[in-house]
Short mmCIF file of C-alpha atoms and ligand atoms in Angstrom, two decimals:
data_model
loop_
_atom_site.label_atom_id
_atom_site.label_comp_id
_atom_site.label_asym_id
_atom_site.label_seq_id
_atom_site.Cartn_x
_atom_site.Cartn_y
_atom_site.Cartn_z
CA MET J 1 40.90 -0.49 5.74
CA GLY J 2 44.14 1.37 6.31
CA THR J 3 44.02 3.28 3.04
CA PRO J 4 44.27 7.02 3.55
CA MET J 5 41.00 8.85 2.89
CA SER J 6 41.18 11.08 -0.11
CA ASP J 7 39.79 14.60 0.17
CA ALA J 8 36.74 13.72 -1.83
CA GLN J 9 34.40 11.44 0.15
CA PRO J 10 32.60 9.05 -2.16
CA SER J 11 29.14 10.34 -3.01
CA THR J 12 26.01 8.69 -1.61
CA ALA J 13 25.03 7.63 -5.12
CA SER J 14 28.38 5.96 -5.76
CA LEU J 15 28.33 4.19 -2.37
CA GLY J 16 24.80 3.01 -3.06
CA ALA J 17 25.68 1.84 -6.56
CA ARG J 18 28.69 -0.09 -5.24
CA HIS J 19 27.38 -1.56 -1.99
CA LEU J 20 23.60 -1.71 -1.93
CA TYR J 21 22.17 -4.96 -3.27
CA PRO J 22 21.32 -4.08 -6.86
CA ASN J 23 17.69 -5.25 -6.86
CA TYR J 24 16.13 -1.78 -7.22
CA GLY J 25 17.98 0.13 -9.92
CA GLN J 26 17.74 3.63 -8.42
CA PRO J 27 18.55 6.69 -10.54
CA PRO J 28 21.46 8.71 -9.07
CA LEU J 29 19.09 10.87 -7.02
CA VAL J 30 19.67 11.37 -3.29
CA ILE J 31 16.77 12.71 -1.25
CA GLU J 32 17.85 14.41 1.93
CA ARG J 33 14.78 15.77 3.68
CA GLY J 34 11.05 16.27 3.39
CA ARG J 35 8.29 18.47 4.71
CA GLY J 36 4.63 17.84 3.97
CA SER J 37 4.45 17.06 0.25
CA GLU J 38 7.85 18.54 -0.59
CA LEU J 39 11.21 16.78 -0.81
CA TRP J 40 14.70 18.19 -1.27
CA ASP J 41 17.69 16.41 -2.78
CA ASP J 42 21.33 16.73 -1.66
CA ARG J 43 21.84 19.64 -4.06
CA GLY J 44 18.94 21.58 -2.58
CA ARG J 45 16.57 20.96 -5.48
CA ARG J 46 12.90 20.80 -4.46
CA TYR J 47 10.50 18.10 -5.66
CA LEU J 48 6.76 17.76 -5.23
CA ASP J 49 6.07 14.38 -3.66
CA MET J 50 3.11 12.86 -5.47
CA TYR J 51 3.91 9.25 -4.52
CA ALA J 52 4.48 9.52 -0.74
CA GLY J 53 7.00 6.68 -0.56
CA ILE J 54 4.50 4.32 -2.28
CA ALA J 55 1.37 5.50 -0.46
CA VAL J 56 3.11 5.45 2.93
CA THR J 57 3.74 8.97 4.25
CA GLN J 58 0.00 9.44 4.71
CA ILE J 59 0.20 12.72 6.68
CA GLY J 60 3.22 14.06 4.76
CA HIS J 61 6.85 14.24 5.78
CA ALA J 62 7.87 15.43 9.24
CA HIS J 63 4.34 16.24 10.44
CA PRO J 64 4.95 17.95 13.83
CA ARG J 65 2.45 15.77 15.67
CA TRP J 66 3.99 12.56 14.27
CA VAL J 67 7.55 13.74 14.92
CA ALA J 68 6.68 14.55 18.55
CA ALA J 69 4.90 11.22 19.08
CA VAL J 70 7.84 9.22 17.68
CA ALA J 71 10.47 11.24 19.57
CA GLU J 72 8.59 11.06 22.87
CA GLN J 73 8.06 7.33 22.56
CA ALA J 74 11.71 6.75 21.57
CA ALA J 75 12.81 8.59 24.70
CA LYS J 76 10.43 6.54 26.85
CA LEU J 77 10.40 2.97 25.51
CA ALA J 78 11.35 1.85 22.00
CA HIS J 79 10.94 -1.88 22.11
CA LEU J 80 9.52 -4.61 24.28
CA SER J 81 8.63 -7.58 22.01
CA ASN J 82 5.15 -8.96 22.57
CA TYR J 83 5.87 -10.60 25.92
CA TYR J 84 4.06 -7.70 27.61
CA TYR J 85 1.51 -5.00 26.78
CA SER J 86 2.51 -1.46 25.90
CA ALA J 87 0.09 1.46 26.03
CA PRO J 88 0.64 2.71 22.45
CA ASN J 89 0.11 -0.80 21.06
CA ALA J 90 -3.07 -1.55 23.03
CA ARG J 91 -4.44 1.93 22.27
CA LEU J 92 -3.71 1.47 18.57
CA ALA J 93 -5.61 -1.83 18.50
CA ALA J 94 -8.57 -0.11 20.18
CA ALA J 95 -8.39 2.87 17.82
CA LEU J 96 -8.47 0.56 14.79
CA ALA J 97 -11.39 -1.36 16.29
CA ALA J 98 -13.29 1.92 16.81
CA ARG J 99 -12.71 2.92 13.18
CA THR J 100 -13.34 -0.41 11.47
CA GLY J 101 -15.50 -2.56 13.73
CA PHE J 102 -12.87 -5.33 13.67
CA THR J 103 -12.26 -6.01 17.36
CA ARG J 104 -8.90 -7.83 17.05
CA ALA J 105 -5.58 -6.61 15.63
CA PHE J 106 -2.40 -8.59 15.06
CA PHE J 107 0.57 -6.29 14.37
CA CYS J 108 3.57 -7.01 12.18
CA ASN J 109 6.14 -4.96 10.25
CA SER J 110 5.12 -4.88 6.60
CA GLY J 111 2.40 -5.55 4.10
CA ALA J 112 3.77 -8.94 3.14
CA GLU J 113 3.70 -9.98 6.80
CA ALA J 114 0.09 -8.80 7.16
CA ILE J 115 -0.76 -11.05 4.19
CA GLU J 116 1.22 -13.95 5.68
CA ALA J 117 -0.75 -13.57 8.91
CA SER J 118 -4.06 -13.46 6.99
CA LEU J 119 -3.21 -16.60 5.00
CA LYS J 120 -2.00 -18.45 8.09
CA LEU J 121 -5.11 -17.41 10.00
CA ALA J 122 -7.36 -18.70 7.21
CA ARG J 123 -5.69 -22.12 7.10
CA ARG J 124 -5.49 -22.50 10.86
CA HIS J 125 -9.06 -21.36 11.40
CA TYR J 126 -10.30 -24.47 9.59
CA PHE J 127 -7.58 -26.68 11.09
CA SER J 128 -8.67 -25.64 14.59
CA ARG J 129 -12.19 -26.81 13.73
CA GLY J 130 -10.93 -30.18 12.52
CA ASP J 131 -11.27 -29.31 8.83
CA THR J 132 -7.75 -30.07 7.58
CA ALA J 133 -8.63 -30.23 3.90
CA ARG J 134 -8.85 -26.45 3.39
CA ASP J 135 -5.33 -25.72 2.23
CA CYS J 136 -6.04 -23.55 -0.79
CA VAL J 137 -6.75 -19.86 -1.39
CA ILE J 138 -8.30 -18.16 -4.41
CA ALA J 139 -6.55 -14.96 -5.47
CA PHE J 140 -6.64 -12.88 -8.66
CA GLU J 141 -4.61 -12.43 -11.78
CA ASN J 142 -2.68 -9.17 -11.86
CA SER J 143 -2.82 -8.88 -8.05
CA PHE J 144 0.04 -7.88 -5.77
CA HIS J 145 0.25 -9.11 -2.18
CA GLY J 146 3.95 -8.86 -1.32
CA ARG J 147 7.24 -10.63 -1.84
CA THR J 148 7.66 -13.23 0.90
CA LEU J 149 7.05 -16.75 -0.38
CA GLY J 150 3.49 -16.97 0.97
CA ALA J 151 2.49 -13.48 -0.18
CA LEU J 152 4.27 -14.12 -3.47
CA ALA J 153 2.31 -17.34 -3.95
CA ALA J 154 -0.83 -15.16 -3.70
CA THR J 155 0.55 -12.50 -6.07
CA GLY J 156 -0.90 -12.99 -9.54
CA GLN J 157 1.80 -11.49 -11.76
CA ALA J 158 4.48 -13.50 -13.55
CA LYS J 159 7.08 -10.73 -13.31
CA TYR J 160 7.19 -11.04 -9.51
CA ARG J 161 6.95 -14.85 -9.40
CA GLU J 162 9.44 -15.82 -12.09
CA GLY J 163 12.31 -17.92 -10.80
CA PHE J 164 11.02 -18.27 -7.23
CA GLY J 165 8.97 -21.45 -7.49
CA PRO J 166 7.56 -23.67 -6.27
CA LEU J 167 4.81 -21.33 -5.05
CA GLY J 168 1.78 -23.31 -4.02
CA GLY J 169 -1.58 -23.25 -2.34
CA VAL J 170 -3.15 -20.49 -4.44
CA ARG J 171 -5.39 -20.60 -7.49
CA HIS J 172 -5.51 -17.45 -9.61
CA VAL J 173 -8.61 -16.46 -11.52
CA PRO J 174 -9.28 -13.33 -13.63
CA PHE J 175 -9.99 -10.18 -11.57
CA GLY J 176 -13.68 -9.40 -11.84
CA ASP J 177 -14.69 -12.86 -13.11
CA ILE J 178 -17.24 -14.06 -10.57
CA ALA J 179 -18.09 -17.21 -12.58
CA ALA J 180 -14.42 -18.28 -12.46
CA VAL J 181 -14.39 -17.81 -8.69
CA GLU J 182 -17.52 -19.93 -8.32
CA LYS J 183 -16.04 -22.67 -10.51
CA ASN J 184 -12.94 -22.85 -8.31
CA LEU J 185 -14.74 -22.79 -4.97
CA ASP J 186 -14.42 -26.42 -3.90
CA PRO J 187 -14.09 -27.81 -0.34
CA SER J 188 -10.32 -27.24 -0.39
CA VAL J 189 -10.74 -23.44 -0.50
CA ALA J 190 -10.11 -21.73 2.85
CA ALA J 191 -10.29 -18.14 1.63
CA ILE J 192 -10.63 -15.63 -1.18
CA LEU J 193 -8.00 -12.86 -1.14
CA VAL J 194 -8.61 -9.63 -3.05
CA GLU J 195 -7.49 -5.98 -3.34
CA PRO J 196 -10.53 -3.63 -3.58
CA ILE J 197 -8.39 -1.64 -6.04
CA GLN J 198 -5.42 -3.46 -7.56
CA GLY J 199 -2.53 -1.12 -6.82
CA GLU J 200 0.73 -2.42 -8.24
CA GLY J 201 -1.28 -4.05 -11.03
CA GLY J 202 -2.09 -0.57 -12.41
CA VAL J 203 -4.69 1.07 -10.12
CA ILE J 204 -7.60 -1.08 -11.29
CA PRO J 205 -10.79 -0.86 -9.21
CA ALA J 206 -12.84 -4.03 -8.70
CA PRO J 207 -15.80 -3.88 -11.10
CA PRO J 208 -19.11 -2.72 -9.53
CA GLY J 209 -20.79 -5.50 -7.58
CA PHE J 210 -17.72 -7.77 -7.64
CA LEU J 211 -16.81 -7.49 -3.95
CA LYS J 212 -20.43 -8.03 -2.95
CA ALA J 213 -20.62 -11.15 -5.12
CA LEU J 214 -17.41 -12.45 -3.52
CA ARG J 215 -18.92 -11.93 -0.07
CA GLN J 216 -21.97 -13.93 -1.10
CA LEU J 217 -19.95 -16.78 -2.61
CA ALA J 218 -17.61 -16.95 0.37
CA ASP J 219 -20.60 -17.20 2.72
CA GLU J 220 -22.30 -19.87 0.62
CA HIS J 221 -19.14 -22.01 0.51
CA GLY J 222 -17.99 -21.35 4.05
CA ALA J 223 -14.73 -19.74 2.95
CA LEU J 224 -13.22 -16.62 4.48
CA LEU J 225 -13.04 -13.33 2.60
CA LEU J 226 -9.71 -11.52 3.01
CA PHE J 227 -9.23 -7.93 1.80
CA ASP J 228 -5.76 -6.63 1.08
CA GLU J 229 -6.15 -2.93 1.96
CA ILE J 230 -2.43 -2.40 2.39
CA GLN J 231 -2.48 0.31 -0.28
CA THR J 232 -6.14 1.36 -0.29
CA GLY J 233 -6.54 1.60 3.50
CA VAL J 234 -5.93 4.30 6.12
CA GLY J 235 -8.01 6.91 4.32
CA ARG J 236 -6.33 6.80 0.93
CA THR J 237 -9.56 6.56 -1.06
CA GLY J 238 -11.61 8.95 1.10
CA THR J 239 -12.95 6.41 3.60
CA PHE J 240 -10.82 4.75 6.28
CA LEU J 241 -11.12 1.42 4.45
CA ALA J 242 -11.86 1.40 0.73
CA CYS J 243 -14.32 -1.46 1.23
CA GLU J 244 -16.66 0.89 3.14
CA GLN J 245 -17.54 2.39 -0.26
CA SER J 246 -18.76 -0.95 -1.58
CA GLY J 247 -20.76 -1.73 1.56
CA VAL J 248 -18.97 -5.08 1.84
CA LEU J 249 -17.22 -6.23 5.02
CA PRO J 250 -14.60 -8.96 4.71
CA ASP J 251 -13.65 -11.37 7.50
CA VAL J 252 -10.05 -10.14 7.59
CA VAL J 253 -8.36 -6.91 6.51
CA ALA J 254 -4.62 -6.47 5.94
CA LEU J 255 -3.17 -2.98 6.46
CA ALA J 256 0.38 -1.62 6.27
CA LYS J 257 1.86 1.16 4.07
CA GLY J 258 0.12 4.34 5.29
CA LEU J 259 -0.61 3.02 8.79
CA GLY J 260 2.68 4.11 10.38
CA GLY J 261 3.11 7.24 8.25
CA GLY J 262 6.67 6.13 7.44
CA ILE J 263 7.57 3.85 10.34
CA PRO J 264 7.18 0.18 9.37
CA ILE J 265 4.03 -1.41 10.77
CA GLY J 266 1.45 -3.80 9.36
CA ALA J 267 -1.78 -5.11 10.81
CA MET J 268 -4.20 -7.95 10.32
CA LEU J 269 -7.67 -7.07 11.59
CA CYS J 270 -10.47 -9.54 12.25
CA GLY J 271 -13.52 -10.10 14.43
CA GLU J 272 -14.13 -12.14 17.58
CA ASP J 273 -15.21 -15.15 15.48
CA LEU J 274 -11.60 -15.61 14.30
CA ALA J 275 -9.89 -14.79 17.59
CA GLY J 276 -9.31 -18.47 18.36
CA ALA J 277 -7.66 -19.39 15.06
CA LEU J 278 -4.11 -18.46 16.08
CA PRO J 279 -3.70 -19.46 19.74
CA PRO J 280 -0.67 -18.35 21.81
CA GLY J 281 2.54 -19.64 20.27
CA SER J 282 1.09 -20.38 16.83
CA HIS J 283 2.13 -17.09 15.21
CA GLY J 284 4.16 -14.03 16.17
CA THR J 285 6.95 -11.59 15.40
CA THR J 286 9.63 -9.91 17.52
CA PHE J 287 9.11 -6.33 16.35
CA GLY J 288 5.39 -6.38 15.49
CA GLY J 289 3.56 -3.33 16.84
CA ASN J 290 6.50 -2.11 18.86
CA PRO J 291 5.89 1.02 20.96
CA ILE J 292 7.51 3.46 18.49
CA ALA J 293 5.67 2.03 15.48
CA SER J 294 2.41 2.00 17.41
CA ALA J 295 2.87 5.59 18.63
CA ALA J 296 3.57 6.64 15.02
CA ALA J 297 0.39 4.90 13.80
CA LEU J 298 -1.68 6.47 16.59
CA ALA J 299 -0.38 9.89 15.53
CA VAL J 300 -1.44 9.11 11.95
CA LEU J 301 -4.97 8.13 13.05
CA GLU J 302 -5.34 11.17 15.34
CA THR J 303 -4.10 13.50 12.59
CA ILE J 304 -6.55 11.99 10.09
CA ASP J 305 -9.38 12.79 12.53
CA GLU J 306 -8.24 16.21 13.69
CA GLU J 307 -7.38 17.54 10.25
CA GLY J 308 -10.39 15.98 8.52
CA LEU J 309 -8.17 14.03 6.14
CA LEU J 310 -10.84 11.59 4.94
CA ALA J 311 -12.80 14.53 3.54
CA ALA J 312 -9.53 16.03 2.28
CA ALA J 313 -8.69 12.81 0.41
CA GLU J 314 -12.08 12.97 -1.24
CA GLN J 315 -11.80 16.69 -2.13
CA ARG J 316 -8.20 16.55 -3.35
CA GLY J 317 -9.13 13.29 -5.10
CA ALA J 318 -11.86 15.13 -7.03
CA GLN J 319 -9.35 17.88 -7.91
CA LEU J 320 -6.87 15.23 -9.07
CA ARG J 321 -9.53 13.52 -11.19
CA THR J 322 -10.53 16.82 -12.85
CA GLY J 323 -6.88 17.56 -13.58
CA LEU J 324 -6.12 14.11 -14.96
CA ASP J 325 -9.31 14.10 -17.07
CA ALA J 326 -8.22 17.45 -18.53
CA LEU J 327 -4.83 15.98 -19.45
CA LEU J 328 -6.56 12.97 -21.01
CA ALA J 329 -8.65 15.35 -23.14
CA ARG J 330 -5.59 17.38 -24.21
CA TYR J 331 -3.29 14.44 -25.06
CA PRO J 332 -5.60 11.87 -26.66
CA GLU J 333 -2.80 10.45 -28.81
CA THR J 334 -0.67 9.57 -25.79
CA LEU J 335 -3.11 8.88 -22.98
CA ASP J 336 -5.66 6.12 -22.72
CA GLN J 337 -7.67 6.61 -19.52
CA VAL J 338 -7.78 7.76 -15.91
CA ARG J 339 -8.42 5.22 -13.14
CA GLY J 340 -8.80 5.10 -9.37
CA THR J 341 -10.47 6.88 -6.46
CA GLY J 342 -9.54 9.57 -3.95
CA LEU J 343 -5.80 9.95 -3.64
CA MET J 344 -5.05 6.69 -5.43
CA GLN J 345 -5.37 7.39 -9.13
CA ALA J 346 -3.46 6.77 -12.32
CA LEU J 347 -2.96 8.34 -15.70
CA VAL J 348 -2.83 5.41 -18.10
CA PHE J 349 -0.70 5.67 -21.25
CA GLN J 350 -1.22 3.93 -24.55
CA ARG J 351 2.34 2.57 -24.77
CA PRO J 352 4.81 1.50 -22.05
CA ASP J 353 7.67 3.55 -23.57
CA GLN J 354 5.54 6.71 -23.23
CA ALA J 355 4.75 5.89 -19.60
CA THR J 356 8.44 5.34 -18.78
CA ALA J 357 9.44 8.54 -20.58
CA ALA J 358 6.72 10.49 -18.74
CA LEU J 359 7.91 9.20 -15.35
CA THR J 360 11.47 10.40 -16.07
CA ALA J 361 10.31 13.69 -17.58
CA ALA J 362 8.08 14.32 -14.55
CA ARG J 363 11.05 13.81 -12.25
CA GLU J 364 13.13 16.18 -14.35
CA SER J 365 10.38 18.78 -14.14
CA GLY J 366 10.27 18.35 -10.34
CA VAL J 367 7.51 15.90 -9.47
CA LEU J 368 8.02 12.38 -8.12
CA LEU J 369 5.59 9.63 -9.14
CA THR J 370 5.60 5.86 -9.66
CA LEU J 371 4.82 3.63 -12.61
CA VAL J 372 2.61 0.56 -12.14
CA GLY J 373 1.37 -2.16 -14.44
CA GLY J 374 3.72 -0.91 -17.18
CA LEU J 375 1.32 1.78 -18.42
CA ALA J 376 -0.04 3.63 -15.39
CA LEU J 377 1.57 6.73 -13.90
CA ARG J 378 0.34 6.47 -10.31
CA PHE J 379 -0.57 9.41 -8.06
CA THR J 380 -0.62 8.60 -4.32
CA PRO J 381 0.25 11.86 -2.56
CA ALA J 382 -0.05 12.44 1.18
CA LEU J 383 -3.62 13.07 2.37
CA THR J 384 -2.32 16.44 3.59
CA ILE J 385 -1.31 17.68 0.12
CA THR J 386 -2.62 21.21 -0.38
CA GLU J 387 -4.83 22.41 -3.22
CA GLN J 388 -1.96 24.57 -4.54
CA GLN J 389 0.59 21.76 -4.37
CA LEU J 390 -1.71 19.42 -6.24
CA ALA J 391 -2.38 22.08 -8.87
CA GLU J 392 1.36 22.68 -9.22
CA GLY J 393 1.99 18.93 -9.51
CA LEU J 394 -0.57 18.61 -12.28
CA GLU J 395 1.04 21.55 -14.12
CA LEU J 396 4.47 19.93 -13.86
CA VAL J 397 3.07 16.65 -15.17
CA GLU J 398 1.65 18.53 -18.13
CA GLN J 399 5.11 20.04 -18.78
CA ALA J 400 6.49 16.49 -18.75
CA LEU J 401 3.82 15.35 -21.23
CA LYS J 402 4.68 18.27 -23.54
CA ALA J 403 8.33 17.28 -23.36
CA ILE J 404 7.72 13.69 -24.44
CA VAL J 405 5.08 14.02 -27.17
C1 PLP F 1 2.76 -2.83 -0.96
C2 PLP F 1 1.73 -3.87 -0.95
C3 PLP F 1 1.94 -5.12 -0.34
C4 PLP F 1 3.25 -5.50 0.28
O1 PLP F 1 3.66 -4.64 1.29
P1 PLP F 1 5.20 -4.59 1.76
O2 PLP F 1 5.18 -3.69 2.93
O3 PLP F 1 6.00 -4.08 0.61
O4 PLP F 1 5.56 -6.00 2.11
C5 PLP F 1 0.89 -6.02 -0.34
N1 PLP F 1 -0.29 -5.73 -0.91
C6 PLP F 1 -0.53 -4.54 -1.49
C7 PLP F 1 -1.88 -4.25 -2.07
C8 PLP F 1 0.47 -3.58 -1.55
O5 PLP F 1 0.25 -2.41 -2.17
#
């Protein structure tokens, strides 16, 4: 603004602190580039990436196949809106159908939007059949479904909801409490929405038999069953969808996070029976499934197949579990338990201050993780993380534990 620039350009951290909306509270750490499961900051310091941008960079940073797919598509056609078909988008829908059995995909740009689409589909499905009384959804306490008002209404944690009311149309019951679900299943219920493993809530798997019981209840009461696989999906737990491991198929699946490998894309998948619920004009989005995002997601799916990343998630997941169990055995005064499956696991602390201190100490020792549910240090590395990198990460976490106890 006319003021002469001084020699010293303001640092990224100071610009961010001054001009970014302060809703995140970042530490003054600037990450400049990544490769696989490694990140480097602007001073050249290397970090092991054990969180993958919140379970997003599913095939690691800058995977050559993904980089080529995105660059080629950007040079060809970046955006179209959904007025016309594009090859990457149609091929992605078919590839998801081949993997999941759900023949229809609606694409959007985030997890919250995939949940919005699922909730809107559930309501409009009954509306389109003349049943206008089904305006309610059952969701679970401690769940996380996103931050838009509809997804937030479904989210069952006070810390996300506080101050944003009114948030309506959802009844929350305790996670795992099948009797409470049954009690709340009246003719106003259009759907039951559930995460197979609660992610942001602290990496808490549904108790054995719970998803199956939900399927049964939903069928008996004519309600839809919606799975939020935004965090558990795209191979994270060792199968393409986590629900495959429970043998339960929902009516609708929401995907996002890992699907684009770092380019924003979300998806709502369903079968032919629900294809009429949202007729042309009733729902949509400008960017949803744009050619670049779709090409990125196709590259993720092809890489998962070609590099055997479902098996890798299972094998590395077993290595992670062994390592975390060993830490649990060595630090019984600090740690409480290990939870999760595949490459979505958590080391649970006894006290929140220990968990916070461990997160910071881990970063200082060179490994990036996230904290969920106040007590759980969450591990969601790329499915491509190597055996050595995982071993190194576990060693660095142990150093961090030594530093805080
Ligand atoms: C991250 C997440 C969401 C929200 O996704 P956004 O892309 O942040 O909107 C919803 N549900 C689950 C289970 C998630 O992990």
